[in-house]
One Martini backbone bead per residue (centre of mass of N, CA, C, O) as a GRO file, in nm:
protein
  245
    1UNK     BB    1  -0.773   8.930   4.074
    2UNK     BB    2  -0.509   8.791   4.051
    3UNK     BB    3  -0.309   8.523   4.239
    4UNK     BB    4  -0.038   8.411   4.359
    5UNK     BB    5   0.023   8.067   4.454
    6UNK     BB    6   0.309   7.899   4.647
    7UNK     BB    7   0.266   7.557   4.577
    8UNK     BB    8   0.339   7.644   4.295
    9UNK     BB    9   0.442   7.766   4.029
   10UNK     BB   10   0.384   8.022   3.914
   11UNK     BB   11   0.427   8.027   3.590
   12UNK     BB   12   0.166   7.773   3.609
   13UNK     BB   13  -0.067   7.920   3.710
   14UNK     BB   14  -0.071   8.141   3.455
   15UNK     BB   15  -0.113   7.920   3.248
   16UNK     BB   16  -0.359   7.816   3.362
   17UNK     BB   17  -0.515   8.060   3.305
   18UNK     BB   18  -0.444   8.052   2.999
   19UNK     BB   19  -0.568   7.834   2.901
   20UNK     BB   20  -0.864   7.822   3.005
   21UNK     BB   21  -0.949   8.030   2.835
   22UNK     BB   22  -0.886   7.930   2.582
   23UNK     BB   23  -1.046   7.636   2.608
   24UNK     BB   24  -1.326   7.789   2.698
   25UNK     BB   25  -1.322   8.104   2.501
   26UNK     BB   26  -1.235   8.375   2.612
   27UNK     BB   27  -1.016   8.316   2.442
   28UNK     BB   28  -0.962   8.373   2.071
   29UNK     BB   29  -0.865   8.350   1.793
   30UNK     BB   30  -0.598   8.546   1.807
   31UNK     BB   31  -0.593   8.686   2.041
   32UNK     BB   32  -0.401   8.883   2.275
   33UNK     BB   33  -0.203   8.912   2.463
   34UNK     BB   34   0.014   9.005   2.711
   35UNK     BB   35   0.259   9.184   2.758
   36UNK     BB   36   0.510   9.081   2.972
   37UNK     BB   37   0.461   9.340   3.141
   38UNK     BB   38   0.156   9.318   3.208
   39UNK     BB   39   0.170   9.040   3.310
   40UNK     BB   40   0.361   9.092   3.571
   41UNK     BB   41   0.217   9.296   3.698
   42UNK     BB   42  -0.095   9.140   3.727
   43UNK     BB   43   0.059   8.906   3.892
   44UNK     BB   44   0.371   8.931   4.048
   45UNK     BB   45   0.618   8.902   3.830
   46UNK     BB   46   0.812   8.864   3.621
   47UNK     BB   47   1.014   8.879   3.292
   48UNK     BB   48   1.083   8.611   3.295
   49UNK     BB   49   0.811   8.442   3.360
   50UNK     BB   50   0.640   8.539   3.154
   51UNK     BB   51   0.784   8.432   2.924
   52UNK     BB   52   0.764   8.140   2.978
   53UNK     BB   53   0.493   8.106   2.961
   54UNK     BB   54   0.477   8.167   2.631
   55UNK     BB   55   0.663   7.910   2.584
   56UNK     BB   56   0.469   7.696   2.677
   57UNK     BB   57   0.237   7.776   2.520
   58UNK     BB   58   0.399   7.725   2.227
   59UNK     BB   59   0.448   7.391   2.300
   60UNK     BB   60   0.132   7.376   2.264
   61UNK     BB   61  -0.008   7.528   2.072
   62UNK     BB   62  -0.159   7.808   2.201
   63UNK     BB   63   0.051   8.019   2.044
   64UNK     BB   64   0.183   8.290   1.877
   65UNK     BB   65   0.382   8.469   1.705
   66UNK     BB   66   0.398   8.831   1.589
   67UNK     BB   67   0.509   9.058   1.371
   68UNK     BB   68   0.404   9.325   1.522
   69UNK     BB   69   0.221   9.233   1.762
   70UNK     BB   70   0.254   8.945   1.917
   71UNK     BB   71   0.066   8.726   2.124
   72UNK     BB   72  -0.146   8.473   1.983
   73UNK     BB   73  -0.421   8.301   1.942
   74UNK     BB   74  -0.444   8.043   1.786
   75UNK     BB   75  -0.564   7.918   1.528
   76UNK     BB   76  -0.526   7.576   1.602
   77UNK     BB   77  -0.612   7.556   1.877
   78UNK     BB   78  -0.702   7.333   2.121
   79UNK     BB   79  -1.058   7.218   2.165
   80UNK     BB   80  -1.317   7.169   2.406
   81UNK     BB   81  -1.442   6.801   2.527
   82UNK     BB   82  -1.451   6.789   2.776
   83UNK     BB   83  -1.661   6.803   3.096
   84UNK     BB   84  -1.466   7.019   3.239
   85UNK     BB   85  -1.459   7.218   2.972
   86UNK     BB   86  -1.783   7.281   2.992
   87UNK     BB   87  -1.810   7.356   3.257
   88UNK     BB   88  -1.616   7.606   3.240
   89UNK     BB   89  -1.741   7.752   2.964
   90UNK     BB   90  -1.993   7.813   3.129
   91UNK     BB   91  -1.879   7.981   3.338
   92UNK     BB   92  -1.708   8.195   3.174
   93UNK     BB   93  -1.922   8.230   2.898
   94UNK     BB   94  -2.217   8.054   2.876
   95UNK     BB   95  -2.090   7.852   2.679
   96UNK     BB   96  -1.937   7.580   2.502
   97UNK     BB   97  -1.864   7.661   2.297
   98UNK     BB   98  -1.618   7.780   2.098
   99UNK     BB   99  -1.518   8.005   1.882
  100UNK     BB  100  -1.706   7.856   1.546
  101UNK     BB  101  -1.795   7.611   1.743
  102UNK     BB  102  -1.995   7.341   1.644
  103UNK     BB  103  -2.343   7.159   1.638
  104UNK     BB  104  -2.489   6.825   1.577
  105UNK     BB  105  -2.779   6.662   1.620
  106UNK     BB  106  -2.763   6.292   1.518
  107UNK     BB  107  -2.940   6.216   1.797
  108UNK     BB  108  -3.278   6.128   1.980
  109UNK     BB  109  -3.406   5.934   2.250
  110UNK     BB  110  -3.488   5.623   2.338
  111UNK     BB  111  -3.313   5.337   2.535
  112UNK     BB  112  -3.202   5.060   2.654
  113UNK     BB  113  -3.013   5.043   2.872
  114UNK     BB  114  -2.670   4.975   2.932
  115UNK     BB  115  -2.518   4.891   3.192
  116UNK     BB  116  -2.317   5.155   3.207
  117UNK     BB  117  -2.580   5.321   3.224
  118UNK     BB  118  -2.700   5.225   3.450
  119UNK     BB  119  -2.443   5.257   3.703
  120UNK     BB  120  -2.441   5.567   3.629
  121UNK     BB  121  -2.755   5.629   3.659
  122UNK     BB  122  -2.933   5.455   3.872
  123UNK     BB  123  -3.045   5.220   3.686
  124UNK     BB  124  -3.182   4.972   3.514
  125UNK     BB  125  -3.151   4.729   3.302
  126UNK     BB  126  -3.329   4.822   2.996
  127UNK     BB  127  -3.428   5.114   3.088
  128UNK     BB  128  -3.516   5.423   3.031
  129UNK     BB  129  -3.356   5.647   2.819
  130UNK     BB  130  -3.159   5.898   2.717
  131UNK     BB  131  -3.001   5.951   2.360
  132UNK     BB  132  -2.723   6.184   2.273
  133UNK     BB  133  -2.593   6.289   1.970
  134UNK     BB  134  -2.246   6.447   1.915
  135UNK     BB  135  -2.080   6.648   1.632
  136UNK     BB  136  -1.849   6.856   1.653
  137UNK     BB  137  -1.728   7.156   1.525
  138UNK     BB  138  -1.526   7.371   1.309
  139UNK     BB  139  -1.502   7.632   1.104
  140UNK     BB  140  -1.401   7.459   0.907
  141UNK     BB  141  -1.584   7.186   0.955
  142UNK     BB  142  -1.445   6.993   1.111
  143UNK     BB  143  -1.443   6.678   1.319
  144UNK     BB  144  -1.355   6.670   1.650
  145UNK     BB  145  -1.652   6.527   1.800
  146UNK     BB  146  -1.833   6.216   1.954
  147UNK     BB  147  -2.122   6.250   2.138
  148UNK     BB  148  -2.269   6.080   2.424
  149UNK     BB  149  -2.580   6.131   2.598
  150UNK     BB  150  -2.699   6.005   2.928
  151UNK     BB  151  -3.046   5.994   3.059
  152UNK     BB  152  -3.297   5.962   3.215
  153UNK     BB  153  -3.595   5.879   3.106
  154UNK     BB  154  -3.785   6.015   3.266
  155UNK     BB  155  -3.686   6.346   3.192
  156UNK     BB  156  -3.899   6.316   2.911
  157UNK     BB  157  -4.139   6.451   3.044
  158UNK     BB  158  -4.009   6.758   3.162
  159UNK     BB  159  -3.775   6.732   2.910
  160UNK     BB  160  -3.862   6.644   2.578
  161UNK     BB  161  -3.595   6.814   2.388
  162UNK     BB  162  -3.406   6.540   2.497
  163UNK     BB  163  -3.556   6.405   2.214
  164UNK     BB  164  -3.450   6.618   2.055
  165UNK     BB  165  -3.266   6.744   1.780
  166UNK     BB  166  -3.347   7.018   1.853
  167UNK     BB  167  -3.189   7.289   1.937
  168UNK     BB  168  -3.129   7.398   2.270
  169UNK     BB  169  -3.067   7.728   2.296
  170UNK     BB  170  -2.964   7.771   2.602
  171UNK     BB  171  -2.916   7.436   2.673
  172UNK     BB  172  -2.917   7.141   2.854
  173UNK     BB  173  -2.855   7.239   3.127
  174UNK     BB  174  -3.047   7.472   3.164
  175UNK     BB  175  -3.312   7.360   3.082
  176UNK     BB  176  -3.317   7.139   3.341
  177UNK     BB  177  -3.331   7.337   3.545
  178UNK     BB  178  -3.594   7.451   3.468
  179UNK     BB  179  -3.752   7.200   3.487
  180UNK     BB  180  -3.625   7.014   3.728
  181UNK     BB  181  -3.394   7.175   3.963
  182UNK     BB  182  -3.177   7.102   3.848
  183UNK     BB  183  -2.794   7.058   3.874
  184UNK     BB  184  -2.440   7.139   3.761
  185UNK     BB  185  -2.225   7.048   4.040
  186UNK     BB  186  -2.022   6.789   3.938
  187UNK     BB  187  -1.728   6.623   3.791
  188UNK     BB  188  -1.584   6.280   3.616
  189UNK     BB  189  -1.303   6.226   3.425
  190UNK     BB  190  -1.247   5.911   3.183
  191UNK     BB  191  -0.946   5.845   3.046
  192UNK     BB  192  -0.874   5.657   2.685
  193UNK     BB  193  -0.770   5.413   2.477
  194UNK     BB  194  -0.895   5.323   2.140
  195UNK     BB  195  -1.100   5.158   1.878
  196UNK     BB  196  -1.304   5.245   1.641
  197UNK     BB  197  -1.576   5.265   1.524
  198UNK     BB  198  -1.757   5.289   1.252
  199UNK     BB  199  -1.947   5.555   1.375
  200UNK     BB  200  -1.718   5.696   1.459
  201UNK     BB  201  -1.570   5.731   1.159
  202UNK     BB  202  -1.793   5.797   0.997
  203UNK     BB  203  -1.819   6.080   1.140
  204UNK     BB  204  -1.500   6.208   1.173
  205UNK     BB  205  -1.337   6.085   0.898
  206UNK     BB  206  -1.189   5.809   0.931
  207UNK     BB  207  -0.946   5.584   0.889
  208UNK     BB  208  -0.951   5.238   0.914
  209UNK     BB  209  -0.795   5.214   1.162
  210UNK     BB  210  -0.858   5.396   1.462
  211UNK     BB  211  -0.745   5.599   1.713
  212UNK     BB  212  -0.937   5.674   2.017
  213UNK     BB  213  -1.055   5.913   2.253
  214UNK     BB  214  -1.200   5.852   2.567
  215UNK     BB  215  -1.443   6.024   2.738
  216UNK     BB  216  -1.605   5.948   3.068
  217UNK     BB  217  -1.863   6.131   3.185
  218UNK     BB  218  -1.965   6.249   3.477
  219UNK     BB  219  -2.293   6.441   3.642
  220UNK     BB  220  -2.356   6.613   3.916
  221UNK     BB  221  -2.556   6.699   4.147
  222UNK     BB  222  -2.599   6.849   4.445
  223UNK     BB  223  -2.670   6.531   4.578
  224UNK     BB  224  -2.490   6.352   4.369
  225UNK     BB  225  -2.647   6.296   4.145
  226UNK     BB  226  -2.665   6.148   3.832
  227UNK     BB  227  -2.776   6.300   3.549
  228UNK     BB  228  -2.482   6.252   3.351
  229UNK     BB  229  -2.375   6.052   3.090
  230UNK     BB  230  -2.085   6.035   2.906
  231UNK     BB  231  -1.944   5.995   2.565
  232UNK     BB  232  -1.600   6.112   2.432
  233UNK     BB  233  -1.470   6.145   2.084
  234UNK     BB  234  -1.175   6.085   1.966
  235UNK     BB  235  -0.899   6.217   1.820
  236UNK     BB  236  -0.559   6.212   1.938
  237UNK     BB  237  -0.542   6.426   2.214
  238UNK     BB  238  -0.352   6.641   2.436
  239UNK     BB  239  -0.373   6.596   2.775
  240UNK     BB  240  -0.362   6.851   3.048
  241UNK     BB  241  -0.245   6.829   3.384
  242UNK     BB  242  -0.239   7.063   3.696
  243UNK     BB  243  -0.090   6.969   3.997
  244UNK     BB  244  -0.049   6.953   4.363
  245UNK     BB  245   0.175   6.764   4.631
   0.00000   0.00000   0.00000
């Protein structure tokens, strides 16, 4: 059952549990929200905090409102790329992907670690690394997003699917936990932004010169030791973060 904390604006508290929804495909396109009565009772906020939050929600273009329906998520509502937004949507949904977003591995080998994939997996730089490379689309089939991942080489002993370009049914997460008995239990994204390269323009179809975001997850296990190194590009999209100080 939801609870208002009050170190935050109600209202915002609200959004963010509805935004992650959404980003994370719990809520998918078309979806309806609850109308402001039950939002408010739901929560136990006003039903003027209510309309907010859809306002917000809104603003954001994550919801629109629809005559003689109420409002739901939008058609064309933003899908998640980052580390975050992936690891939210297994917790929440089993899937990585929102509802009708898909991907394609395309590469997948071992490859001598390049100096920042090796600091951040703690290996030798030059060591077998696996590198696999994913490209996300939309249910229109628009590519999205393009996603390199880097694990250490020894794992593609006991775990030999992440050096092969097919789909990994479970996830790569389940997979990886299932053969070495690790697990992702935290990460960190960071994000910039620079110019595409030629492979990542022709992969998402930029032409370019093209501005793209870069988003460089690290994912660790429970000993705190880094699993995977992921590199998520995409095209310019805004990202929304909310905290409390």
């Amino acid at each position: 059952m939801p609870k208002v904390e009050r170190s935050i604006p109600p209202y915002m508290q609200v959004v963010t549990h509805l935004r992650g929804q959404i980003t994370s495909g719990e809520l998918s396109p078309g979806d309806l929200l609850p109308p402001d009565r039950a939002l408010a009772e739901e929560w136990g906020i006003s039903r003027a905090t209510a309309q907010k939050v859809v306002t917000v929600l809104k603003a954001e273009g994550l919801v629109e409102t629809v005559q003689g329906s109420g409002t739901r998520v939008a058609r064309t509502a933003p899908l998640h790329h980052s580390g975050y937004d992936r690891a939210l949507s297994v917790r929440r949904t089993g899937r990585i992907y929102s509802e009708g977003e898909y991907a394609r591995i395309t590469s997948a080998g071992l490859e001598p670690a390049p100096a920042d994939v090796a600091a951040a997996l703690g290996i030798a730089e030059g060591a077998p690394a696996i590198r696999r490379i994913r490209v996300t689309y939309s249910a229109q089939d628009v590519a999205l997003s393009m996603s390199t991942s880097w694990l250490d080489g020894a794992l593609s002993a006991s775990a030999p699917a992440l050096v092969s370009t097919e789909r990994i049914r479970e996830g790569s997460w389940h997979y990886l936990e299932t053969r070495t008995g690790r697990s992702v239990v935290s990460g960190q994204d960071r994000i910039s932004v620079r110019l595409a390269t030629d492979e990542e323009a022709e992969l998402l179809a930029l032409e370019q010169p093209a501005a793209v975001k870069v988003t460089k997850t690290v994912l660790r296990d429970e000993d705190g030791v880094t699993l995977e190194y992921g590199v998520s590009v995409t095209e310019g999209r805004e990202s929304i973060y909310d905290y409390s100080v």
